[in-house]
mmCIF file of C-alpha atoms and ligand atoms in Angstrom:
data_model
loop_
_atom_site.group_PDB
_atom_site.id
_atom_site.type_symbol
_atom_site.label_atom_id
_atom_site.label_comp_id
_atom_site.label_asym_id
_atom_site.label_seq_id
_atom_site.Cartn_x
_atom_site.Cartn_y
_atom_site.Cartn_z
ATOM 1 C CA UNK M 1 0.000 0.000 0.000
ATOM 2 C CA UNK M 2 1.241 3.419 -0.815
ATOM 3 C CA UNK M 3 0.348 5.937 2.015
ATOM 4 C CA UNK M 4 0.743 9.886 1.360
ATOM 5 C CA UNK M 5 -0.385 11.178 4.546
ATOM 6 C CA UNK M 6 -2.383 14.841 4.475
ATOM 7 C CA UNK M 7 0.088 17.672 5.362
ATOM 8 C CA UNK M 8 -3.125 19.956 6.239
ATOM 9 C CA UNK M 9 -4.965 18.109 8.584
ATOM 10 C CA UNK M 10 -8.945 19.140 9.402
ATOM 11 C CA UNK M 11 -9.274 17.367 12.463
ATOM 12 C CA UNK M 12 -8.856 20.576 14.284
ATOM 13 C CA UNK M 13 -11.455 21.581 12.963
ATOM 14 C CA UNK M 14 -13.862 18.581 13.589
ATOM 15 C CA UNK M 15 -16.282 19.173 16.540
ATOM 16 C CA UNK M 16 -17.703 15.829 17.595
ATOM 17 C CA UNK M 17 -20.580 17.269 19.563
ATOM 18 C CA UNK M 18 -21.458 19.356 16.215
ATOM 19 C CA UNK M 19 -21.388 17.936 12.842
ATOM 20 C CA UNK M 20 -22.996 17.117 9.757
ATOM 21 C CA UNK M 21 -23.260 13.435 9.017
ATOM 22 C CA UNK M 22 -22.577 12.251 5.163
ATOM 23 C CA UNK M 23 -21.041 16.210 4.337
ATOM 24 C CA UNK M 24 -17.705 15.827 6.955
ATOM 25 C CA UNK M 25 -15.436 13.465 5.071
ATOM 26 C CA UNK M 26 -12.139 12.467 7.242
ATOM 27 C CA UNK M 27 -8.948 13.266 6.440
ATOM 28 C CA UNK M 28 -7.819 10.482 4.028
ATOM 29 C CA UNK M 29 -9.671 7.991 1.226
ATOM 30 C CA UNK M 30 -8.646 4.933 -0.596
ATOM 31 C CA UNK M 31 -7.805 4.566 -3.903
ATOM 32 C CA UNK M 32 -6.872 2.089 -6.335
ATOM 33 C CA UNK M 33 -6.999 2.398 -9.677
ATOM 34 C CA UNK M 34 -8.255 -1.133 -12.472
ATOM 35 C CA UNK M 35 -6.574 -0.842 -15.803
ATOM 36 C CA UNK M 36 -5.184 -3.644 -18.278
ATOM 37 C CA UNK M 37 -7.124 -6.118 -16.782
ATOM 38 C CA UNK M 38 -5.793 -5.980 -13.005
ATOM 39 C CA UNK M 39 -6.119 -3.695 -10.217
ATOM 40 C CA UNK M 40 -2.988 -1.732 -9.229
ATOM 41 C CA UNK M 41 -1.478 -0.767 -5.798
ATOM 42 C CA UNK M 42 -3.863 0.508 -3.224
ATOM 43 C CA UNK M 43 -3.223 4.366 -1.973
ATOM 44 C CA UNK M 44 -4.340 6.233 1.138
ATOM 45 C CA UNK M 45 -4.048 9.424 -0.037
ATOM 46 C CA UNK M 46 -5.422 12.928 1.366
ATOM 47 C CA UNK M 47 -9.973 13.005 0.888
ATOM 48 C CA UNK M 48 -10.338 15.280 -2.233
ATOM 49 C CA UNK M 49 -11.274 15.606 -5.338
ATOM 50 C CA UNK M 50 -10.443 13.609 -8.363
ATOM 51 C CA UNK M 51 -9.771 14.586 -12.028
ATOM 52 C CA UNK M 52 -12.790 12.693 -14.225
ATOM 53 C CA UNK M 53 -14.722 14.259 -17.713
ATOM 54 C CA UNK M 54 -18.816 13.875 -17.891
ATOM 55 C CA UNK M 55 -17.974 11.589 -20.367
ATOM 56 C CA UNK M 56 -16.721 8.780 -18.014
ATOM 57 C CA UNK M 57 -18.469 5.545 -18.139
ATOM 58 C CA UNK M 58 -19.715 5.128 -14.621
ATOM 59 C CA UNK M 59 -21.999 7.512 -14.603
ATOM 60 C CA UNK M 60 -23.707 7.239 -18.508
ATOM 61 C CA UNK M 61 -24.136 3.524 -18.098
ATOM 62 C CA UNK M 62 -24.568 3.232 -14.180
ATOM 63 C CA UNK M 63 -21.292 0.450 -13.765
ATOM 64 C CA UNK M 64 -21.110 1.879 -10.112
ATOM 65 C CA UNK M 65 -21.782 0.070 -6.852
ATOM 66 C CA UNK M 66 -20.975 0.455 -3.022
ATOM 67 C CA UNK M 67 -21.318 -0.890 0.213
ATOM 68 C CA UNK M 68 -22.201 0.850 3.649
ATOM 69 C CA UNK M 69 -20.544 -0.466 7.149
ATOM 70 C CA UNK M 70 -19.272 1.407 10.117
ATOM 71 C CA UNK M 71 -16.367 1.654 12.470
ATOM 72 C CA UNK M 72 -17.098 2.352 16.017
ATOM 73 C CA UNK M 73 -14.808 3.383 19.229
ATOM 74 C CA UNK M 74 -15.916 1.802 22.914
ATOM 75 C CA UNK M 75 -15.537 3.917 26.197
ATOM 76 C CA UNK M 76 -11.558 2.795 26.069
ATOM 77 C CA UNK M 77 -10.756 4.147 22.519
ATOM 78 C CA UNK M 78 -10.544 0.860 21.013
ATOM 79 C CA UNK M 79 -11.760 0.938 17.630
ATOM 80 C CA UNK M 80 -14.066 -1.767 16.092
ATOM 81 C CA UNK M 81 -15.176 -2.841 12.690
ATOM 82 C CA UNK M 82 -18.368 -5.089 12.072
ATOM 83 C CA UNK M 83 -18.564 -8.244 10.407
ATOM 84 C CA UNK M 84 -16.641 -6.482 7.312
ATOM 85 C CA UNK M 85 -15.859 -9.396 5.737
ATOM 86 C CA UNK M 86 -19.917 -9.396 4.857
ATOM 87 C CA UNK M 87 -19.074 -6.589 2.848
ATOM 88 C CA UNK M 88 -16.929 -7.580 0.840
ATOM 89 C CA UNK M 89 -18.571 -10.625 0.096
ATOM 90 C CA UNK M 90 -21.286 -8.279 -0.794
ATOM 91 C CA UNK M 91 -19.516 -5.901 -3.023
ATOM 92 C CA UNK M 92 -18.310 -8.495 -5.280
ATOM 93 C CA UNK M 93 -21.827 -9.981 -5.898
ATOM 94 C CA UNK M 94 -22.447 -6.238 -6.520
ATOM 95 C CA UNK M 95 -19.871 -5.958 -8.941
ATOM 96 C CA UNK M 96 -20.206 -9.504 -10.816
ATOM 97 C CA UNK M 97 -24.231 -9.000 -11.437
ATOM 98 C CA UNK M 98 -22.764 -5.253 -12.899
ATOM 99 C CA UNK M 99 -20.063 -6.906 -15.428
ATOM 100 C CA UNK M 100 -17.346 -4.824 -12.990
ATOM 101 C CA UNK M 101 -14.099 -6.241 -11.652
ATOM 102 C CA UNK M 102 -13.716 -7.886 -8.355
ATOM 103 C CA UNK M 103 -11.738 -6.665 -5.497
ATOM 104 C CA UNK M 104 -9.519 -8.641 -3.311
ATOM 105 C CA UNK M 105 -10.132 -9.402 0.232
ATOM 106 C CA UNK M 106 -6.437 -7.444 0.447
ATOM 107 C CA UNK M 107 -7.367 -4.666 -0.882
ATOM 108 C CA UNK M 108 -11.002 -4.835 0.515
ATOM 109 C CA UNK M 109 -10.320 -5.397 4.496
ATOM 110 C CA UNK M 110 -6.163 -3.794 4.295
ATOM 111 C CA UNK M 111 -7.897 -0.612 2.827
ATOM 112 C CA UNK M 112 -10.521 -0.257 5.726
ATOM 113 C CA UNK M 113 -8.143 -1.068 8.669
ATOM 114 C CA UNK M 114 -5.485 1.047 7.189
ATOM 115 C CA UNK M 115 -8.037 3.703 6.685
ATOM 116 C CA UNK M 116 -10.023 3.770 9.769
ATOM 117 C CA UNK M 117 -6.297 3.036 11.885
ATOM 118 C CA UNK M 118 -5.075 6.796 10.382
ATOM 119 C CA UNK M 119 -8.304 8.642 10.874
ATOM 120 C CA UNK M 120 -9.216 7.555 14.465
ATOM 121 C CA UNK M 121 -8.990 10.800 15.842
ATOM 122 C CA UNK M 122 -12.475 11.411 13.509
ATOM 123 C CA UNK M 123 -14.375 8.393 15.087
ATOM 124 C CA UNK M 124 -17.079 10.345 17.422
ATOM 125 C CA UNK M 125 -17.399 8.283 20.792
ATOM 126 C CA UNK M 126 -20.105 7.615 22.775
ATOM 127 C CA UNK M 127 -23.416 5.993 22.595
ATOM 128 C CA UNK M 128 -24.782 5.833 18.932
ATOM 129 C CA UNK M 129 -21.388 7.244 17.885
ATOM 130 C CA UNK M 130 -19.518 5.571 14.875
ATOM 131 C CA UNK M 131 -17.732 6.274 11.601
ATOM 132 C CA UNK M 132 -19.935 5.582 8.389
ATOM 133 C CA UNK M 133 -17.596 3.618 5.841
ATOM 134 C CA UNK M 134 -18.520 3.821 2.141
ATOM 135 C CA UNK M 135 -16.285 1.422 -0.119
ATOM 136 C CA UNK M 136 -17.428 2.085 -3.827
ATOM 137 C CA UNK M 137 -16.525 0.170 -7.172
ATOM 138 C CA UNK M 138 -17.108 2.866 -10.470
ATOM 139 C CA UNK M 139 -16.357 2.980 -13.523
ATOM 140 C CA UNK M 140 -13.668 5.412 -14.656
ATOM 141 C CA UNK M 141 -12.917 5.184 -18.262
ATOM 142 C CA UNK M 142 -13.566 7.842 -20.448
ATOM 143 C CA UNK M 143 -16.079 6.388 -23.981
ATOM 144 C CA UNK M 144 -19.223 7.306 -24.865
ATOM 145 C CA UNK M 145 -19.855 3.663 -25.694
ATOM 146 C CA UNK M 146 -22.466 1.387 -24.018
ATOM 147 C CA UNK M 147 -20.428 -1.886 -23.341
ATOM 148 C CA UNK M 148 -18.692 -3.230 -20.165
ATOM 149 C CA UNK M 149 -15.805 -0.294 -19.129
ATOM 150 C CA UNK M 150 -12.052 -1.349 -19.114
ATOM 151 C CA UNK M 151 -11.115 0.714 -16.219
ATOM 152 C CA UNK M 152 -12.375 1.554 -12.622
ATOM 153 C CA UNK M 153 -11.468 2.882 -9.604
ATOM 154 C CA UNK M 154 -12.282 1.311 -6.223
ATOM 155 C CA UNK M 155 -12.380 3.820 -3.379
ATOM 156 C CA UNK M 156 -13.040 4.011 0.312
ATOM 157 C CA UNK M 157 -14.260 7.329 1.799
ATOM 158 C CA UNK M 158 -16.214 7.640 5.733
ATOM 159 C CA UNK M 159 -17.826 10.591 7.557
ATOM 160 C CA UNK M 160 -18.657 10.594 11.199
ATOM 161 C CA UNK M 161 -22.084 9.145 12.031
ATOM 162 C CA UNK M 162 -23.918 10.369 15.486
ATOM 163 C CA UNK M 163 -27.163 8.377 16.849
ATOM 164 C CA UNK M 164 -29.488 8.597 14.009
ATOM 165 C CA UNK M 165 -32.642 8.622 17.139
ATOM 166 C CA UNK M 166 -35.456 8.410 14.708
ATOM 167 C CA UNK M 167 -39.164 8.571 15.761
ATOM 168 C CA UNK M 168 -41.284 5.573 14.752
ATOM 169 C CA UNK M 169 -42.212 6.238 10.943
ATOM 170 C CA UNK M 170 -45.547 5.611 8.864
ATOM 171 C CA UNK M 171 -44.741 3.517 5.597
ATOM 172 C CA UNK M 172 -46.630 2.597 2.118
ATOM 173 C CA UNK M 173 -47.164 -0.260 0.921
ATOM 174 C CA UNK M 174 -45.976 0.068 -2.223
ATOM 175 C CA UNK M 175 -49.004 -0.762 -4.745
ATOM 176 C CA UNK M 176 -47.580 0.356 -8.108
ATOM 177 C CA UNK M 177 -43.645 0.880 -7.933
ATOM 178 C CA UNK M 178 -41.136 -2.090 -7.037
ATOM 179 C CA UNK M 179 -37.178 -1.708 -6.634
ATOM 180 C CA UNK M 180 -36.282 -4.982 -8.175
ATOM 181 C CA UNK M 181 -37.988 -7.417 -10.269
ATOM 182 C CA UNK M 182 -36.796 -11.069 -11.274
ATOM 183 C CA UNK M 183 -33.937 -11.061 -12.992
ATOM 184 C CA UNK M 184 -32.803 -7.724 -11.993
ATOM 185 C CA UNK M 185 -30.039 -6.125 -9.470
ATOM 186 C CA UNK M 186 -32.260 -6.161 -6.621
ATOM 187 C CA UNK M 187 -29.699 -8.416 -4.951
ATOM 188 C CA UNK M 188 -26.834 -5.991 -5.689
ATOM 189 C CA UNK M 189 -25.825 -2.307 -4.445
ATOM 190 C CA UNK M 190 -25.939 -0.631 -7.314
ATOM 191 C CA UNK M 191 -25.867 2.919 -7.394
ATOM 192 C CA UNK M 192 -29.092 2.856 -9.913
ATOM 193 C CA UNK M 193 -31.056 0.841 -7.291
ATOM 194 C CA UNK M 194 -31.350 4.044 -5.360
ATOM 195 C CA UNK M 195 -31.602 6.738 -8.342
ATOM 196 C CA UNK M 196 -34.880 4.276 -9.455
ATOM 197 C CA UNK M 197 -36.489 5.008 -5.464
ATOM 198 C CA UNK M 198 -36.438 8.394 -5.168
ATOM 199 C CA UNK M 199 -39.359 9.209 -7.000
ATOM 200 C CA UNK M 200 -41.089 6.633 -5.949
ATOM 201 C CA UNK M 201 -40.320 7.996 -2.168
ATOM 202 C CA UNK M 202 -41.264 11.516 -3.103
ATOM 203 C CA UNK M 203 -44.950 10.418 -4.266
ATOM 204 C CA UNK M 204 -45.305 8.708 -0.797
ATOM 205 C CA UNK M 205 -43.662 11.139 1.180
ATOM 206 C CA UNK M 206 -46.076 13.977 -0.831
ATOM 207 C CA UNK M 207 -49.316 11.572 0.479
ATOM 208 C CA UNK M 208 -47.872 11.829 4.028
ATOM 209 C CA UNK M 209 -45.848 8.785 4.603
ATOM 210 C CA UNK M 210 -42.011 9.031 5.688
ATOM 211 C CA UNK M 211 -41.143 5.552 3.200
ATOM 212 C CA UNK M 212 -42.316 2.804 1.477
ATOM 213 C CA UNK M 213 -42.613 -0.902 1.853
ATOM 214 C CA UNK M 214 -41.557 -2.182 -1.451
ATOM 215 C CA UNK M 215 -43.622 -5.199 -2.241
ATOM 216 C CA UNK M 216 -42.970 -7.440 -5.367
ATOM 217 C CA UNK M 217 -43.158 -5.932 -8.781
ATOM 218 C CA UNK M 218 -45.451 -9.014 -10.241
ATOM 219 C CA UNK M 219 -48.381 -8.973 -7.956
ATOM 220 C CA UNK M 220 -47.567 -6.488 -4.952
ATOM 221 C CA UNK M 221 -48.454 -9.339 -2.886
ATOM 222 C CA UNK M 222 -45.597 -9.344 -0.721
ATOM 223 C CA UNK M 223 -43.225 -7.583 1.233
ATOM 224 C CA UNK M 224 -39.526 -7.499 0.238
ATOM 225 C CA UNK M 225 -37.595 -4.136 1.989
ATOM 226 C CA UNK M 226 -38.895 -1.098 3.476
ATOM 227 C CA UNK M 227 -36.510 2.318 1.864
ATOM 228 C CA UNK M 228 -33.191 0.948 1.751
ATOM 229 C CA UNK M 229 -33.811 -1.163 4.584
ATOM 230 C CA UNK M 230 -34.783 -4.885 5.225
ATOM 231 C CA UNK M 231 -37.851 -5.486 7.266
ATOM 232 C CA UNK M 232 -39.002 -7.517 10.013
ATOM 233 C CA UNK M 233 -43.027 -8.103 10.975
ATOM 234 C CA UNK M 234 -43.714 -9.615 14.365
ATOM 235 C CA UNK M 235 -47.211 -11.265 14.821
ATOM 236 C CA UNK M 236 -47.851 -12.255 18.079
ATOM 237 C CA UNK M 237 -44.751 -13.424 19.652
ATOM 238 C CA UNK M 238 -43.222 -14.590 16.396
ATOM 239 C CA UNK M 239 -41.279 -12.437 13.579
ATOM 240 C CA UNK M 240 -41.246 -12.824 10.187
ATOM 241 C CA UNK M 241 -38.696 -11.679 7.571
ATOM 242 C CA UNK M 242 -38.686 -12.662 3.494
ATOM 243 C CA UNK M 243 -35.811 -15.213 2.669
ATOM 244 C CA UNK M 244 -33.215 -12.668 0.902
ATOM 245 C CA UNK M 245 -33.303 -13.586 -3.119
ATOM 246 C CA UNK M 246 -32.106 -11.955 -6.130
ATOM 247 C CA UNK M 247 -34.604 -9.159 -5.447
ATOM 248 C CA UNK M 248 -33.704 -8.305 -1.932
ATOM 249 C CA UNK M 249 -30.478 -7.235 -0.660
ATOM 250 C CA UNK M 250 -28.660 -9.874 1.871
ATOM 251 C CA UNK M 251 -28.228 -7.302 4.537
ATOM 252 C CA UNK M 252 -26.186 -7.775 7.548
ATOM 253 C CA UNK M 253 -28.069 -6.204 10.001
ATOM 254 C CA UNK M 254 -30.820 -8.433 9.058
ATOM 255 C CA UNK M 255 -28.720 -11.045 9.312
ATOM 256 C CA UNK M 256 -27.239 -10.220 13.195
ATOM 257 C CA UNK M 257 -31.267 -9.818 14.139
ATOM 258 C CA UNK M 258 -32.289 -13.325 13.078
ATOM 259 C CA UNK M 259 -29.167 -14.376 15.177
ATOM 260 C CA UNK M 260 -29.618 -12.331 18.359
ATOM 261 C CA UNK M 261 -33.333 -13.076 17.919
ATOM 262 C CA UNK M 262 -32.583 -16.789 18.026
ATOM 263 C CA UNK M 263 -30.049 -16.523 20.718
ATOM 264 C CA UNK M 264 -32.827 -14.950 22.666
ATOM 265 C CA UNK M 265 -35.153 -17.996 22.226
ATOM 266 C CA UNK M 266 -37.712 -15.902 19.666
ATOM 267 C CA UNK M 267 -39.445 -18.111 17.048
ATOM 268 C CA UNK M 268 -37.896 -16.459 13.641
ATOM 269 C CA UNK M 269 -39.640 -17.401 10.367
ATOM 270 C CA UNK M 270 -37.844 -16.562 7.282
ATOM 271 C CA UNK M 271 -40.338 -16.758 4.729
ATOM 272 C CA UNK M 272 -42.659 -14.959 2.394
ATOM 273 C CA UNK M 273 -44.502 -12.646 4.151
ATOM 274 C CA UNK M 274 -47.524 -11.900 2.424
ATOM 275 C CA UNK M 275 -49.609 -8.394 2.478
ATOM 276 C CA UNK M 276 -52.840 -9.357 2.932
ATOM 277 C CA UNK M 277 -51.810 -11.783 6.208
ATOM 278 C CA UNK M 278 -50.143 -8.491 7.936
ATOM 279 C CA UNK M 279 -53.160 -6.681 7.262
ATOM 280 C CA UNK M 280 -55.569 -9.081 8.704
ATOM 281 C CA UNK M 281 -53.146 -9.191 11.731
ATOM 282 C CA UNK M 282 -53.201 -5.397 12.221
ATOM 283 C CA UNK M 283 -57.512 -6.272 11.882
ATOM 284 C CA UNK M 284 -57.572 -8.693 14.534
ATOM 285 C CA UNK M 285 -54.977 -6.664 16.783
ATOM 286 C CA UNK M 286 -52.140 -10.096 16.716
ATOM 287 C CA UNK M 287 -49.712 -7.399 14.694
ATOM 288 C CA UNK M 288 -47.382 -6.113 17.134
ATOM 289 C CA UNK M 289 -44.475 -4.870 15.368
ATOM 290 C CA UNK M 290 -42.905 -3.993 11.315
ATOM 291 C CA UNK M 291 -40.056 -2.942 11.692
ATOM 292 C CA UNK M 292 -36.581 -1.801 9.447
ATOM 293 C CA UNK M 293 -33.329 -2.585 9.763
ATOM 294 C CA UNK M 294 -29.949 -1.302 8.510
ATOM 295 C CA UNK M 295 -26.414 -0.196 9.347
ATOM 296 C CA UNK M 296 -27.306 3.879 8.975
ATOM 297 C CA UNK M 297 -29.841 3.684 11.318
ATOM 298 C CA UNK M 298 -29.816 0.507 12.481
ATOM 299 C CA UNK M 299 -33.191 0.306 13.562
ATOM 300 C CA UNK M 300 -36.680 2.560 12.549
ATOM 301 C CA UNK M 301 -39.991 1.418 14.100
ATOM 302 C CA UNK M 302 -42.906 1.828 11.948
ATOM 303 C CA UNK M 303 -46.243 3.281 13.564
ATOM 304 C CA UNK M 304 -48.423 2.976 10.611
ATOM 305 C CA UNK M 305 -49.386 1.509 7.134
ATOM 306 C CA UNK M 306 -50.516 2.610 4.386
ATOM 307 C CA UNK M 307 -52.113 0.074 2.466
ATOM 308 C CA UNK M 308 -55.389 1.159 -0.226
ATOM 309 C CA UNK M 309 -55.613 4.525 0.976
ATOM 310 C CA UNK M 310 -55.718 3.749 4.849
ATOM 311 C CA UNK M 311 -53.369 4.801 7.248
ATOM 312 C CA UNK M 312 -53.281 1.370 9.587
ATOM 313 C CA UNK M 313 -52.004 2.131 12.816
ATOM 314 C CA UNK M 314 -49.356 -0.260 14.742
ATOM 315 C CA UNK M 315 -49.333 -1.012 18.405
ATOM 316 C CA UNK M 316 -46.867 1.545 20.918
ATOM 317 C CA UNK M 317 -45.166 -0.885 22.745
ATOM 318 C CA UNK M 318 -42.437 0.364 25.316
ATOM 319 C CA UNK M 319 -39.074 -0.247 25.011
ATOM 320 C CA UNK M 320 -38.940 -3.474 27.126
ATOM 321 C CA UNK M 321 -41.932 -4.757 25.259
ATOM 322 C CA UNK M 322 -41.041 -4.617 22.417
ATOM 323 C CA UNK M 323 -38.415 -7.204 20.063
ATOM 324 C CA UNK M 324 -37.307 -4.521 17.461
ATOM 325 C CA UNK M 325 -36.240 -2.008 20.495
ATOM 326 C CA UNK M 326 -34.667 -5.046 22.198
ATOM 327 C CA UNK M 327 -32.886 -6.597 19.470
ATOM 328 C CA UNK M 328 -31.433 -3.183 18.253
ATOM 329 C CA UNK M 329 -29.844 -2.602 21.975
ATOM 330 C CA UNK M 330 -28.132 -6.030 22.074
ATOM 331 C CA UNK M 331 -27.090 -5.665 18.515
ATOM 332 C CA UNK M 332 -25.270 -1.619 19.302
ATOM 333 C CA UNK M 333 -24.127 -3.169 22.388
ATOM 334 C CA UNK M 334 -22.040 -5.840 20.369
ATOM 335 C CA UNK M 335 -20.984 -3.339 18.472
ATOM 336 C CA UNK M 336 -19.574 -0.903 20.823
ATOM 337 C CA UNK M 337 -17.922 -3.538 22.988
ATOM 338 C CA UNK M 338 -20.502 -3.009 26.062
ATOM 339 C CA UNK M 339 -21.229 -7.303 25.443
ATOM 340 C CA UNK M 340 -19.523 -10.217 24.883
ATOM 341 C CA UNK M 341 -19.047 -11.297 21.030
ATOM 342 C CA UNK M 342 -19.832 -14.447 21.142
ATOM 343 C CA UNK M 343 -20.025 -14.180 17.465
ATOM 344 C CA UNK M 344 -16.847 -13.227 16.873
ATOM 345 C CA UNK M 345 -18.550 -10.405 14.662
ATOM 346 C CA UNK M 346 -16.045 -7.723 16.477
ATOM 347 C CA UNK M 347 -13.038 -7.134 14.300
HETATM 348 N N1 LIG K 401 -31.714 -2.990 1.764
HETATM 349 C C1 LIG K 401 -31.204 -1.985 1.034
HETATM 350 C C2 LIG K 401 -31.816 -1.679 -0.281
HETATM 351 C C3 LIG K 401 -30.110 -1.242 1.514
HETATM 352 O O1 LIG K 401 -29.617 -0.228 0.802
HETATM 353 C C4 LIG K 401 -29.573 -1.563 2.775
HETATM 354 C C5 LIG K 401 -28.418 -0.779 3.327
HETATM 355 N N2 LIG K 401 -27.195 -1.336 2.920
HETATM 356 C C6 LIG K 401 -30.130 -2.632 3.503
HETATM 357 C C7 LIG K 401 -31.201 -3.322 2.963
HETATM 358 C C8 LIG K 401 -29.575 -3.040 4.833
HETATM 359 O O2 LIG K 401 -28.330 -3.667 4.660
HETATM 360 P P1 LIG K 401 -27.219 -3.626 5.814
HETATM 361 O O3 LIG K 401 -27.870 -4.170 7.020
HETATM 362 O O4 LIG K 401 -26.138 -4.502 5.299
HETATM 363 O O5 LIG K 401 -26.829 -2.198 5.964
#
């Protein structure tokens, strides 16, 4: 790895009680460039700019893709990835469904610790506290040619994250618009995935809803993700989540959940979860929780549904009573070393 350390440091100038998440970018970034068929030496160089025309491939024909994860520092300044090796797993599945070079596990987990090891200092502390991590995969060459690029860049770049406290949210059920279909890149994180929500978002946002529940684009039968999250239902004392397929993203803080739910003794059923069946729960009052889950936020509670113009509201259950409250604490304590890892998910 080449590293060219920053001369002009910002840290100074980084106030961890009063920040901007996702517009403070730390100090350094990866980069490594893909040319002649193989990926060159990784470089942490100074966060800045880069030199790239309009007419570069990545963003005419979409070949982009990226993955999300976070770094976070317990009470002794010990600094902690999270399962990362799930994300890199994840970005080259990403970049094989998108015709785009795999990285190495090298360059993939040598980049992060190198990375997060310079820029400590800009890991926030404290409860909810971490350091966002976004590794992309792009395509760099410059052709105005719709075909499979022959260079890239792969990049790592983080801001500081602060407790995302978000107050339970009302979602639509998506009736119309889908994120993925069969055969598609629902499975992937590709940059178009979230280009294609947005307006989708804005319509339900405009009819009063925070996000949607994206059901499946055949028969809107069924619930696959809620915004760029993967959801959980809980009917009586039992949860439900879809199986992941090639239309729903294998997330890993779906993936903790169904484990710290098990290792809790709750009854987890990974299987289609079907509209109408939550409905009729929410009818006959055995619908406790719907809930999302993902590493931004980890956790948002959903307090209503929107399903054929009615606004279906969810039980309040307190904190102790309820699974998706629970779960979330055990999961951030993991995280932030206040438990034991008995997963071995701390690295
Ligand atoms: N679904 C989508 C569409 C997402 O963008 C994300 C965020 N990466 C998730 C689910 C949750 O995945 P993870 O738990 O790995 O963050």
């Amino acid at each position: 790895m080449i590293i060219q350390k920053t001369e002009n440091s910002r840290i100074s100038t980084f106030d961890p009680n009063n920040f901007s998440f996702g517009n403070t970018f730390i100090d350094h970034m990866i980069i490594c460039e893909y040319e002649n068929g193989k990926w060159g030496e990784v470089k942490l160089v100074p966060y800045g700019p880069l030199p790239f025309t309009p007419a570069m491939m990545g963003v005419n024909y979409g070949q982009a893709c990226f993955e999300g994860m976070k770094a976070y520092k317990d009470k002794d300044g010990q600094v902690f990835l999270f399962r990362p090796e799930k994300n890199f797993e994840r970005i080259n599945k990403s970049a094989k469904r998108l015709a785009m070079p795999e990285v190495t596990e090298e360059m993939f987990i040598e980049g992060l610790k190198a990375l997060v090891d310079v820029d400590r200092a800009w890991i926030p502390q404290g409860e909810g506290m971490s350091l966002y991590i976004r590794p992309l995969i792009f395509a760099t060459e410059e052709a105005l040619k719709a075909r499979v690029a022959n260079k890239y860049m792969f990049a790592i770049v983080a801001t500081p994250a602060k407790m995302y406290y978000t107050e339970p949210v009302s979602v639509k059920i998506s009736d119309h618009y889908s994120r993925a279909a069969n055969g598609g890149v629902g499975s992937a994180k590709a940059a178009g995935n979230y280009a294609a929500s947005f307006y989708p978002t804005q319509l339900a946002i405009e009819e009063g809803y925070e996000q949607i529940i994206w059901t499946d684009d055949a028969t809107h039968e069924y619930f696959e993700e809620s915004g760029t999250m993967n959801v959980f239902v809980r009917i009586n004392d039992t949860i439900f989540t879809p199986p992941t397929s090639e239309k729903i993203l294998d997330g890993v803080t779906r993936d903790s959940f169904i484990q710290l739910a098990k290792k809790r003794g709750i009854e987890v059923k990974i299987e289609p979860v079907k509209v109408k069946e939550v409905i009729e729960a929410q009818k006959n009052g055995t619908l406790k929780e719907v809930w999302g889950v993902g590493t931004a936020v980890v956790t948002t509670v959903f307090q209503a549904l929107g399903y054929n113009g009615e606004k279906l509201e969810l039980p309040r259950l307190s904190d102790e009573e309820s699974y998706a409250v629970t779960l979330k604490n055990d999961l951030v304590n993991l995280q932030t070393n206040l438990s034991d890892d008995s997963f071995g998910w701390r690295v």
